[in-house]
Short mmCIF file of C-alpha atoms in Angstrom, two decimals:
data_model
loop_
_atom_site.label_atom_id
_atom_site.label_comp_id
_atom_site.label_asym_id
_atom_site.label_seq_id
_atom_site.Cartn_x
_atom_site.Cartn_y
_atom_site.Cartn_z
CA UNK A 292 111.13 155.86 -71.16
CA UNK A 293 109.37 157.03 -74.31
CA UNK A 294 105.60 156.90 -73.86
CA UNK A 295 102.51 159.06 -73.92
CA UNK A 296 103.20 160.06 -70.31
CA UNK A 297 104.31 163.74 -70.08
CA UNK A 298 108.08 164.17 -69.73
CA UNK A 299 107.73 166.33 -66.60
CA UNK A 300 105.83 163.50 -64.91
CA UNK A 301 108.42 160.94 -66.02
CA UNK A 302 111.16 163.17 -64.60
CA UNK A 303 109.54 163.05 -61.17
CA UNK A 304 109.68 159.23 -61.34
CA UNK A 305 113.35 159.13 -62.32
CA UNK A 306 116.23 158.40 -59.94
CA UNK A 307 118.96 161.05 -60.31
CA UNK A 308 121.64 158.43 -59.61
CA UNK A 309 120.83 155.77 -62.23
CA UNK A 310 118.73 158.07 -64.48
CA UNK A 311 116.07 155.40 -64.80
CA UNK A 312 112.62 154.82 -63.36
CA UNK A 313 112.74 154.23 -59.60
CA UNK A 314 113.27 150.66 -58.49
CA UNK A 315 112.04 150.13 -54.93
CA UNK A 316 111.90 153.91 -54.27
CA UNK A 317 112.72 155.31 -50.83
CA UNK A 318 112.53 158.88 -49.54
CA UNK A 319 115.11 160.36 -47.14
CA UNK A 320 114.45 163.00 -44.50
CA UNK A 321 114.98 165.99 -46.80
CA UNK A 322 112.22 164.74 -49.10
CA UNK A 323 114.34 163.56 -52.06
CA UNK A 324 113.75 160.05 -53.39
CA UNK A 325 116.09 157.45 -54.88
CA UNK A 326 116.19 153.78 -55.78
CA UNK A 327 116.88 151.87 -52.59
CA UNK A 328 119.78 150.04 -54.24
CA UNK A 329 121.28 153.24 -55.66
CA UNK A 330 121.13 154.94 -52.26
CA UNK A 331 122.79 151.98 -50.52
CA UNK A 332 125.71 151.99 -52.96
CA UNK A 333 125.99 155.79 -52.71
CA UNK A 334 126.12 155.71 -48.91
CA UNK A 335 128.61 152.85 -48.96
CA UNK A 336 131.16 155.11 -50.65
CA UNK A 337 131.04 157.86 -48.01
CA UNK A 338 131.82 157.94 -44.30
CA UNK A 339 129.18 158.65 -41.67
CA UNK A 340 127.02 160.59 -41.38
CA UNK A 341 125.15 159.64 -44.55
CA UNK A 342 123.88 162.53 -46.65
CA UNK A 343 121.32 163.01 -49.37
CA UNK A 344 123.18 162.51 -52.69
CA UNK A 345 121.29 165.47 -54.16
CA UNK A 346 121.24 168.24 -51.53
CA UNK A 347 123.89 166.81 -49.14
CA UNK A 348 121.64 167.22 -46.12
CA UNK A 349 122.63 164.67 -43.42
CA UNK A 350 120.21 161.77 -43.03
CA UNK A 351 119.82 159.91 -39.75
CA UNK A 352 117.54 157.28 -41.29
CA UNK A 353 118.99 153.82 -41.82
CA UNK A 354 116.02 151.47 -42.14
CA UNK A 355 114.29 153.11 -45.08
CA UNK A 356 110.86 151.88 -46.13
CA UNK A 357 109.56 151.66 -49.69
CA UNK A 358 107.63 154.76 -50.78
CA UNK A 359 104.41 152.99 -51.81
CA UNK A 360 102.95 156.01 -53.63
CA UNK A 361 106.05 156.44 -55.80
CA UNK A 362 106.23 152.69 -56.39
CA UNK A 363 102.64 152.63 -57.66
CA UNK A 364 103.18 155.66 -59.90
CA UNK A 365 106.31 154.06 -61.39
CA UNK A 366 104.30 150.89 -62.01
CA UNK A 367 101.71 152.90 -63.94
CA UNK A 368 104.43 154.54 -66.04
CA UNK A 369 106.18 151.25 -66.78
CA UNK A 370 102.94 149.60 -67.85
CA UNK A 371 102.17 152.52 -70.16
CA UNK A 372 105.59 152.17 -71.77
CA UNK A 373 105.14 148.42 -72.13
CA UNK A 374 101.68 148.74 -73.69
CA UNK A 375 103.02 151.28 -76.19
CA UNK A 376 105.86 148.92 -77.10
CA UNK A 377 103.61 145.87 -77.47
CA UNK A 378 101.21 147.79 -79.74
CA UNK A 379 103.94 148.73 -82.19
CA UNK A 380 104.40 146.94 -85.52
CA UNK A 381 107.66 145.36 -84.42
CA UNK A 382 105.99 143.53 -81.52
CA UNK A 383 103.70 141.22 -83.47
CA UNK A 384 103.75 137.47 -83.88
CA UNK A 385 105.37 136.54 -87.19
CA UNK A 386 103.01 133.58 -87.57
CA UNK A 387 99.65 135.01 -86.50
CA UNK A 388 100.27 138.78 -86.90
CA UNK A 389 98.87 139.36 -83.40
CA UNK A 390 100.31 141.39 -80.51
CA UNK A 391 102.81 139.60 -78.28
CA UNK A 392 101.06 140.01 -74.93
CA UNK A 393 101.90 136.73 -73.17
CA UNK A 394 105.15 135.79 -71.43
CA UNK A 395 106.15 132.11 -71.22
CA UNK A 396 108.03 131.46 -67.96
CA UNK A 397 109.50 128.17 -69.22
CA UNK A 398 111.01 129.37 -72.52
CA UNK A 399 111.28 133.05 -71.46
CA UNK A 400 109.71 134.05 -74.77
CA UNK A 401 106.98 136.48 -75.85
CA UNK A 402 103.85 134.87 -77.31
CA UNK A 403 100.58 135.87 -78.86
CA UNK A 404 97.33 134.34 -77.59
CA UNK A 405 97.28 131.66 -80.32
CA UNK A 406 100.90 130.60 -79.73
CA UNK A 407 100.34 130.32 -75.98
CA UNK A 408 97.68 127.68 -76.61
CA UNK A 409 99.73 125.69 -79.12
CA UNK A 410 100.98 122.17 -78.43
CA UNK A 411 104.49 123.51 -77.93
CA UNK A 412 103.49 125.88 -75.10
CA UNK A 413 100.20 124.61 -73.70
CA UNK A 414 101.88 122.84 -70.74
CA UNK A 415 104.01 125.87 -69.84
CA UNK A 416 103.37 128.62 -67.27
CA UNK A 417 102.07 131.80 -68.95
CA UNK A 418 101.41 135.26 -67.60
CA UNK A 419 100.30 138.56 -69.11
CA UNK A 420 103.39 140.65 -69.89
CA UNK A 421 102.50 143.46 -67.50
CA UNK A 422 101.89 141.05 -64.63
CA UNK A 423 105.07 139.06 -65.30
CA UNK A 424 107.23 142.20 -65.45
CA UNK A 425 105.75 143.53 -62.20
CA UNK A 426 106.26 140.23 -60.35
CA UNK A 427 109.85 139.81 -61.50
CA UNK A 428 110.76 143.36 -60.47
CA UNK A 429 109.32 142.71 -57.00
CA UNK A 430 111.37 139.50 -56.77
CA UNK A 431 114.46 141.40 -57.89
CA UNK A 432 113.95 144.06 -55.23
CA UNK A 433 113.44 141.46 -52.50
CA UNK A 434 116.56 139.56 -53.54
CA UNK A 435 118.63 142.74 -53.61
CA UNK A 436 117.50 143.75 -50.12
CA UNK A 437 118.36 140.26 -48.86
CA UNK A 438 121.77 140.32 -50.57
CA UNK A 439 122.58 143.77 -49.17
CA UNK A 440 121.54 142.74 -45.68
CA UNK A 441 123.90 139.76 -45.83
CA UNK A 442 126.71 141.88 -47.29
CA UNK A 443 126.37 144.44 -44.49
CA UNK A 444 126.10 141.67 -41.90
CA UNK A 445 129.39 140.16 -43.05
CA UNK A 446 131.03 143.59 -43.18
CA UNK A 447 129.83 144.28 -39.64
CA UNK A 448 131.36 141.02 -38.43
CA UNK A 449 134.62 141.78 -40.23
CA UNK A 450 134.71 145.30 -38.76
CA UNK A 451 133.86 144.26 -35.23
CA UNK A 452 135.15 140.73 -34.72
CA UNK A 453 137.27 140.14 -37.80
CA UNK A 454 140.11 142.25 -36.42
CA UNK A 455 140.51 139.92 -33.45
CA UNK A 456 143.10 137.82 -35.25
CA UNK A 457 145.41 140.85 -35.56
CA UNK A 458 145.87 141.19 -31.81
CA UNK A 459 144.71 137.82 -30.45
CA UNK A 460 148.17 136.50 -29.44
CA UNK A 461 149.05 139.80 -27.76
CA UNK A 462 145.78 139.58 -25.80
CA UNK A 463 146.65 136.01 -24.79
CA UNK A 464 150.09 137.00 -23.46
CA UNK A 465 148.62 139.97 -21.61
CA UNK A 466 145.98 137.74 -20.04
CA UNK A 467 148.68 135.39 -18.74
CA UNK A 468 150.63 138.30 -17.27
CA UNK A 469 147.48 139.68 -15.60
CA UNK A 470 146.71 136.28 -14.09
CA UNK A 471 150.23 135.98 -12.65
CA UNK A 472 149.96 139.53 -11.28
CA UNK A 473 146.63 138.63 -9.67
CA UNK A 474 148.31 135.66 -7.95
CA UNK A 475 151.11 137.90 -6.71
CA UNK A 476 148.71 140.52 -5.36
CA UNK A 477 146.81 137.91 -3.33
CA UNK A 478 150.02 136.04 -2.44
CA UNK A 479 148.56 132.83 -3.86
CA UNK A 480 150.76 129.85 -4.65
CA UNK A 481 150.96 129.05 -8.36
CA UNK A 482 150.71 125.26 -8.23
CA UNK A 483 152.20 123.04 -10.92
CA UNK A 484 148.78 122.33 -12.47
CA UNK A 485 148.18 126.08 -12.63
CA UNK A 486 151.50 126.60 -14.43
CA UNK A 487 150.60 123.86 -16.91
CA UNK A 488 147.23 125.44 -17.46
CA UNK A 489 148.79 128.81 -18.28
CA UNK A 490 151.06 127.07 -20.81
CA UNK A 491 148.12 125.28 -22.34
CA UNK A 492 146.47 128.64 -22.99
CA UNK A 493 149.16 129.36 -25.58
CA UNK A 494 148.38 126.14 -27.43
CA UNK A 495 144.63 126.73 -27.26
CA UNK A 496 145.09 130.36 -28.25
CA UNK A 497 147.19 129.40 -31.28
CA UNK A 498 144.43 127.07 -32.44
CA UNK A 499 141.85 129.85 -32.07
CA UNK A 500 144.18 132.21 -33.95
CA UNK A 501 144.23 129.89 -36.99
CA UNK A 502 140.46 129.54 -36.84
CA UNK A 503 140.06 133.32 -36.79
CA UNK A 504 142.30 133.80 -39.82
CA UNK A 505 140.47 131.10 -41.77
CA UNK A 506 137.08 132.56 -40.85
CA UNK A 507 138.15 136.07 -41.90
CA UNK A 508 139.20 134.76 -45.32
CA UNK A 509 135.90 132.89 -45.72
CA UNK A 510 133.89 135.99 -44.79
CA UNK A 511 135.79 138.14 -47.28
CA UNK A 512 135.32 135.60 -50.07
CA UNK A 513 131.59 135.27 -49.36
CA UNK A 514 131.16 139.05 -49.25
CA UNK A 515 132.79 139.37 -52.69
CA UNK A 516 130.53 136.71 -54.22
CA UNK A 517 127.44 138.36 -52.71
CA UNK A 518 128.47 141.76 -54.05
CA UNK A 519 129.05 140.37 -57.56
CA UNK A 520 125.53 138.92 -57.49
CA UNK A 521 124.12 142.20 -56.15
CA UNK A 522 125.73 144.22 -58.95
CA UNK A 523 124.39 141.73 -61.50
CA UNK A 524 120.83 142.15 -60.23
CA UNK A 525 121.27 145.91 -60.05
CA UNK A 526 122.14 145.95 -63.75
CA UNK A 527 119.03 143.90 -64.48
CA UNK A 528 116.84 146.51 -62.75
CA UNK A 529 117.93 149.11 -65.29
CA UNK A 530 116.68 147.10 -68.27
CA UNK A 531 113.29 147.69 -69.92
CA UNK A 532 110.59 145.18 -69.02
CA UNK A 533 110.91 143.01 -72.14
CA UNK A 534 114.69 142.73 -71.85
CA UNK A 535 114.42 142.05 -68.13
CA UNK A 536 111.97 139.17 -68.67
CA UNK A 537 114.02 137.58 -71.43
CA UNK A 538 117.47 138.00 -69.83
CA UNK A 539 116.74 137.38 -66.16
CA UNK A 540 117.21 133.64 -66.62
CA UNK A 541 118.39 131.83 -63.49
CA UNK A 542 119.73 134.95 -61.76
CA UNK A 543 117.11 134.87 -58.98
CA UNK A 544 117.89 131.21 -58.30
CA UNK A 545 121.63 131.90 -58.26
CA UNK A 546 121.02 134.79 -55.90
CA UNK A 547 119.25 132.49 -53.45
CA UNK A 548 122.01 129.91 -53.82
CA UNK A 549 124.86 132.32 -53.15
CA UNK A 550 123.19 133.42 -49.91
CA UNK A 551 123.39 129.93 -48.45
CA UNK A 552 126.08 129.01 -45.91
CA UNK A 553 126.90 132.53 -44.69
CA UNK A 554 129.91 132.18 -42.31
CA UNK A 555 128.98 132.79 -38.68
CA UNK A 556 131.34 134.91 -36.55
CA UNK A 557 133.57 133.06 -34.12
CA UNK A 558 133.11 133.94 -30.46
CA UNK A 559 136.47 132.89 -28.94
CA UNK A 560 136.53 132.24 -25.21
CA UNK A 561 139.43 131.05 -23.12
CA UNK A 562 138.54 128.12 -20.85
CA UNK A 563 138.52 128.62 -17.07
CA UNK A 564 139.29 126.39 -14.09
CA UNK A 565 138.94 126.78 -10.29
CA UNK A 566 141.72 128.41 -8.27
CA UNK A 567 142.66 126.54 -5.11
CA UNK A 568 142.22 128.70 -2.01
CA UNK A 569 141.02 131.77 -3.94
CA UNK A 570 137.85 132.45 -1.97
CA UNK A 571 139.56 131.94 1.40
CA UNK A 572 142.06 134.63 0.47
CA UNK A 573 139.50 137.02 -1.02
CA UNK A 574 137.23 136.75 2.01
CA UNK A 575 139.97 138.35 4.11
CA UNK A 576 139.30 141.60 2.26
CA UNK A 577 135.52 141.32 2.01
CA UNK A 578 133.57 144.52 2.65
CA UNK A 579 129.86 145.14 2.82
CA UNK A 580 128.55 147.42 0.10
CA UNK A 581 125.28 149.35 0.24
CA UNK A 582 123.76 151.39 -2.57
CA UNK A 583 121.67 154.24 -1.16
CA UNK A 584 122.35 156.43 -4.21
CA UNK A 585 120.19 155.23 -7.09
CA UNK A 586 118.94 156.71 -10.35
CA UNK A 587 116.71 155.31 -13.07
CA UNK A 588 115.90 156.40 -16.62
CA UNK A 589 119.04 158.51 -16.53
CA UNK A 590 120.74 159.79 -19.66
CA UNK A 591 123.34 157.02 -19.64
CA UNK A 592 124.58 155.77 -23.01
CA UNK A 593 126.54 152.60 -22.46
CA UNK A 594 125.24 149.20 -23.50
CA UNK A 595 123.93 150.25 -26.92
CA UNK A 596 127.15 152.19 -27.46
CA UNK A 597 129.13 149.00 -26.86
CA UNK A 598 126.90 147.07 -29.26
CA UNK A 599 127.63 149.64 -31.97
CA UNK A 600 131.43 149.55 -31.56
CA UNK A 601 133.30 149.00 -34.83
CA UNK A 602 136.93 148.97 -35.87
CA UNK A 603 138.12 151.77 -38.15
CA UNK A 604 141.82 151.98 -38.97
CA UNK A 605 142.51 149.46 -36.17
CA UNK A 606 140.79 151.63 -33.56
CA UNK A 607 137.41 151.25 -31.92
CA UNK A 608 134.75 153.87 -32.42
CA UNK A 609 131.00 154.11 -31.99
CA UNK A 610 129.53 153.80 -35.46
CA UNK A 611 126.24 155.56 -34.67
CA UNK A 612 124.42 157.48 -31.97
CA UNK A 613 121.96 154.97 -30.48
CA UNK A 614 120.38 157.49 -28.12
CA UNK A 615 119.76 156.73 -24.47
CA UNK A 616 119.27 153.48 -22.62
CA UNK A 617 116.75 152.72 -19.90
CA UNK A 618 119.27 152.02 -17.14
CA UNK A 619 119.21 151.53 -13.39
CA UNK A 620 122.39 152.97 -11.88
CA UNK A 621 123.57 152.81 -8.29
CA UNK A 622 126.72 153.74 -6.43
CA UNK A 623 127.74 153.17 -2.85
CA UNK A 624 128.49 155.62 -0.10
CA UNK A 625 131.80 153.92 0.64
CA UNK A 626 134.88 155.78 -0.51
CA UNK A 627 138.11 153.83 -1.05
CA UNK A 628 141.41 155.70 -0.98
CA UNK A 629 143.81 152.90 0.05
CA UNK A 630 144.05 149.19 0.89
CA UNK A 631 142.55 146.02 -0.58
CA UNK A 632 138.80 145.41 -0.75
CA UNK A 633 136.56 142.64 -2.11
CA UNK A 634 132.81 142.48 -2.66
CA UNK A 635 130.34 140.58 -4.80
CA UNK A 636 127.39 141.78 -6.84
CA UNK A 637 124.53 139.69 -8.23
CA UNK A 638 124.15 140.05 -12.00
CA UNK A 639 121.84 137.20 -12.95
CA UNK A 640 118.69 139.31 -13.37
CA UNK A 641 119.80 141.39 -16.35
CA UNK A 642 121.14 140.70 -19.83
CA UNK A 643 123.26 143.85 -19.71
CA UNK A 644 125.16 144.84 -16.60
CA UNK A 645 128.27 146.68 -15.43
CA UNK A 646 130.14 146.58 -12.13
CA UNK A 647 133.24 148.36 -10.88
CA UNK A 648 134.34 151.67 -9.42
CA UNK A 649 134.37 155.30 -10.50
CA UNK A 650 136.12 158.50 -9.46
CA UNK A 651 134.11 161.19 -7.76
CA UNK A 652 134.70 163.42 -10.79
CA UNK A 653 132.43 161.16 -12.88
CA UNK A 654 129.65 161.45 -10.32
CA UNK A 655 129.76 165.19 -10.88
CA UNK A 656 130.02 165.09 -14.68
CA UNK A 657 128.12 161.89 -15.58
CA UNK A 658 129.56 162.02 -19.10
CA UNK A 659 129.41 159.24 -21.68
CA UNK A 660 130.55 156.09 -19.93
CA UNK A 661 132.16 154.62 -23.02
CA UNK A 662 134.58 157.54 -23.38
CA UNK A 663 135.02 158.37 -19.69
CA UNK A 664 138.44 158.00 -18.11
CA UNK A 665 136.88 158.16 -14.65
CA UNK A 666 134.99 154.83 -14.64
CA UNK A 667 136.61 151.41 -14.31
CA UNK A 668 133.99 148.80 -15.13
CA UNK A 669 133.47 145.25 -16.25
CA UNK A 670 130.61 145.20 -18.79
CA UNK A 671 128.48 142.31 -19.96
CA UNK A 672 126.49 143.05 -23.13
CA UNK A 673 124.05 140.77 -24.91
CA UNK A 674 124.54 140.80 -28.68
CA UNK A 675 122.00 138.68 -30.56
CA UNK A 676 122.51 135.11 -29.26
CA UNK A 677 125.73 135.59 -27.28
CA UNK A 678 127.34 137.75 -24.59
CA UNK A 679 130.52 139.81 -24.73
CA UNK A 680 132.61 141.13 -21.86
CA UNK A 681 134.43 144.46 -21.91
CA UNK A 682 136.47 146.57 -19.53
CA UNK A 683 136.59 150.36 -19.68
CA UNK A 684 139.34 153.02 -19.54
CA UNK A 685 140.28 152.08 -22.21
CA UNK A 686 137.55 149.97 -23.85
CA UNK A 687 138.97 146.47 -24.15
CA UNK A 688 137.23 143.27 -25.23
CA UNK A 689 137.69 140.34 -22.82
CA UNK A 690 137.48 136.84 -24.29
CA UNK A 691 136.42 134.80 -21.31
CA UNK A 692 133.25 133.05 -20.21
CA UNK A 693 130.34 135.12 -18.95
CA UNK A 694 130.12 135.01 -15.12
CA UNK A 695 126.98 133.38 -13.75
CA UNK A 696 125.10 134.46 -10.63
CA UNK A 697 127.48 137.01 -9.17
CA UNK A 698 130.76 138.75 -9.90
CA UNK A 699 133.53 139.39 -7.42
CA UNK A 700 135.34 142.73 -7.51
CA UNK A 701 138.81 142.88 -5.93
CA UNK A 702 140.10 146.44 -5.60
CA UNK A 703 143.74 147.07 -4.74
CA UNK A 704 143.93 150.83 -4.46
CA UNK A 705 147.59 150.93 -3.41
CA UNK A 706 148.82 149.03 -6.50
CA UNK A 707 146.29 150.76 -8.76
CA UNK A 708 144.34 147.74 -10.02
CA UNK A 709 140.84 146.31 -10.06
CA UNK A 710 140.27 142.60 -10.74
CA UNK A 711 137.01 140.81 -11.52
CA UNK A 712 136.82 137.15 -10.60
CA UNK A 713 134.76 134.36 -9.08
CA UNK A 714 136.45 131.10 -8.04
CA UNK A 715 138.16 130.70 -11.44
CA UNK A 716 141.68 131.07 -12.77
CA UNK A 717 140.33 133.81 -15.01
CA UNK A 718 140.72 137.24 -13.52
CA UNK A 719 140.25 140.43 -15.50
CA UNK A 720 142.64 143.06 -14.26
CA UNK A 721 142.46 146.77 -15.08
CA UNK A 722 144.62 149.70 -14.04
CA UNK A 723 143.21 152.54 -11.99
CA UNK A 724 144.82 155.82 -10.87
CA UNK A 725 146.34 155.92 -7.38
CA UNK A 726 145.50 158.44 -4.68
CA UNK A 727 141.95 159.19 -5.73
CA UNK A 728 138.48 158.79 -4.25
CA UNK A 729 136.77 155.68 -5.68
CA UNK A 730 133.06 154.88 -5.43
CA UNK A 731 131.44 151.52 -6.13
CA UNK A 732 129.23 151.47 -9.25
CA UNK A 733 126.48 149.02 -10.23
CA UNK A 734 124.63 149.41 -13.53
CA UNK A 735 121.97 147.24 -15.13
CA UNK A 736 119.84 147.78 -18.18
CA UNK A 737 116.15 147.58 -17.40
CA UNK A 738 114.16 145.37 -19.79
CA UNK A 739 111.72 147.24 -21.99
CA UNK A 740 108.20 146.69 -20.60
CA UNK A 741 105.71 144.94 -22.86
CA UNK A 742 102.92 147.17 -24.20
CA UNK A 743 99.63 146.91 -22.39
CA UNK A 744 96.95 145.27 -24.54
#
């Protein structure tokens, strides 16, 4: 960093983590600044919440933007250092005794003005040293952000969906047991084709299990290769401009290459088939539900909480506090304390929805739905380009097809169960406490209105 720039000024442009000039500087909430790449690696080593590496003040920011002012000041300092280096006696052309001010992109060599116009170099791409160094640092920063985004994306998939393979077969067996229990509750006959179908689920589930294990290994391998490339580029950022230009080589191209063919997460779903006589039997218990009790814009955290669920030590937890959701919530006046009841709710008008029942204690508390033991819901949550189904109390992922149009809710208060179904052999069955007052719940997430032009 030796240059004519005062040391106190250089100190203000130095990252306390890497002890070098800032590369892609960002500023956290407390006001301290760091290299974006240094901060990412620092936060990766600690558990949430992330803190400032200098003063340890918690930081709620995740999508940090480049501090343009600091970036420009660092650029000025770097150029001053480079000009001082190029003006020294050791940075002159041995043939023409002139300053080496030109960088040849093809041979990655430093040239004087006369050499750049020689027959050897005249067809090559040349740039002034300062311009070339600036452009390559920008390309490095962009590649590192892209690499880190892919690394975190893979880690997110491994944390959220990659653990499926560890309990997939247990889920499959439980699903078979729940389906048989659903038949018994409704006194339906399990026909031979239905028995064969349940057996085929084991074969299909075993195939999915092998696919999940293979995908997990591929994701882990790709993450390692991305991280190796990231560390390599991070080391390049610490080099002075001349060394960076001469040693960068094909690293940017290799970085782009390694980011190709990122494994996509598998979204396993068990196939469904119609159940003979199901609707005739359910209609015997059909009740009419009305929802006179409605609230909107209520402080209900649910759908975004589900989207942020991650596995830690084989247990689900919410990885961040996403704030509140713009929800429309309704519950019926009917109170169920015994017997069997069936109703249907239309869910086709919302990406995110939840149906089920709740205890009267939740109506009084209205605590966080995700952690409540007083709500028994089937949730549908849109995540990027697919949907996931969950049941609450406890939170459990359900690997079946998303219902279309409407969902049927079959409540058996006496046996302590709630099942969600619609003409298919797939029923999702959850346990509920006996001898309590249960209210019907309907939740949808309201779409965010478009801004008025």
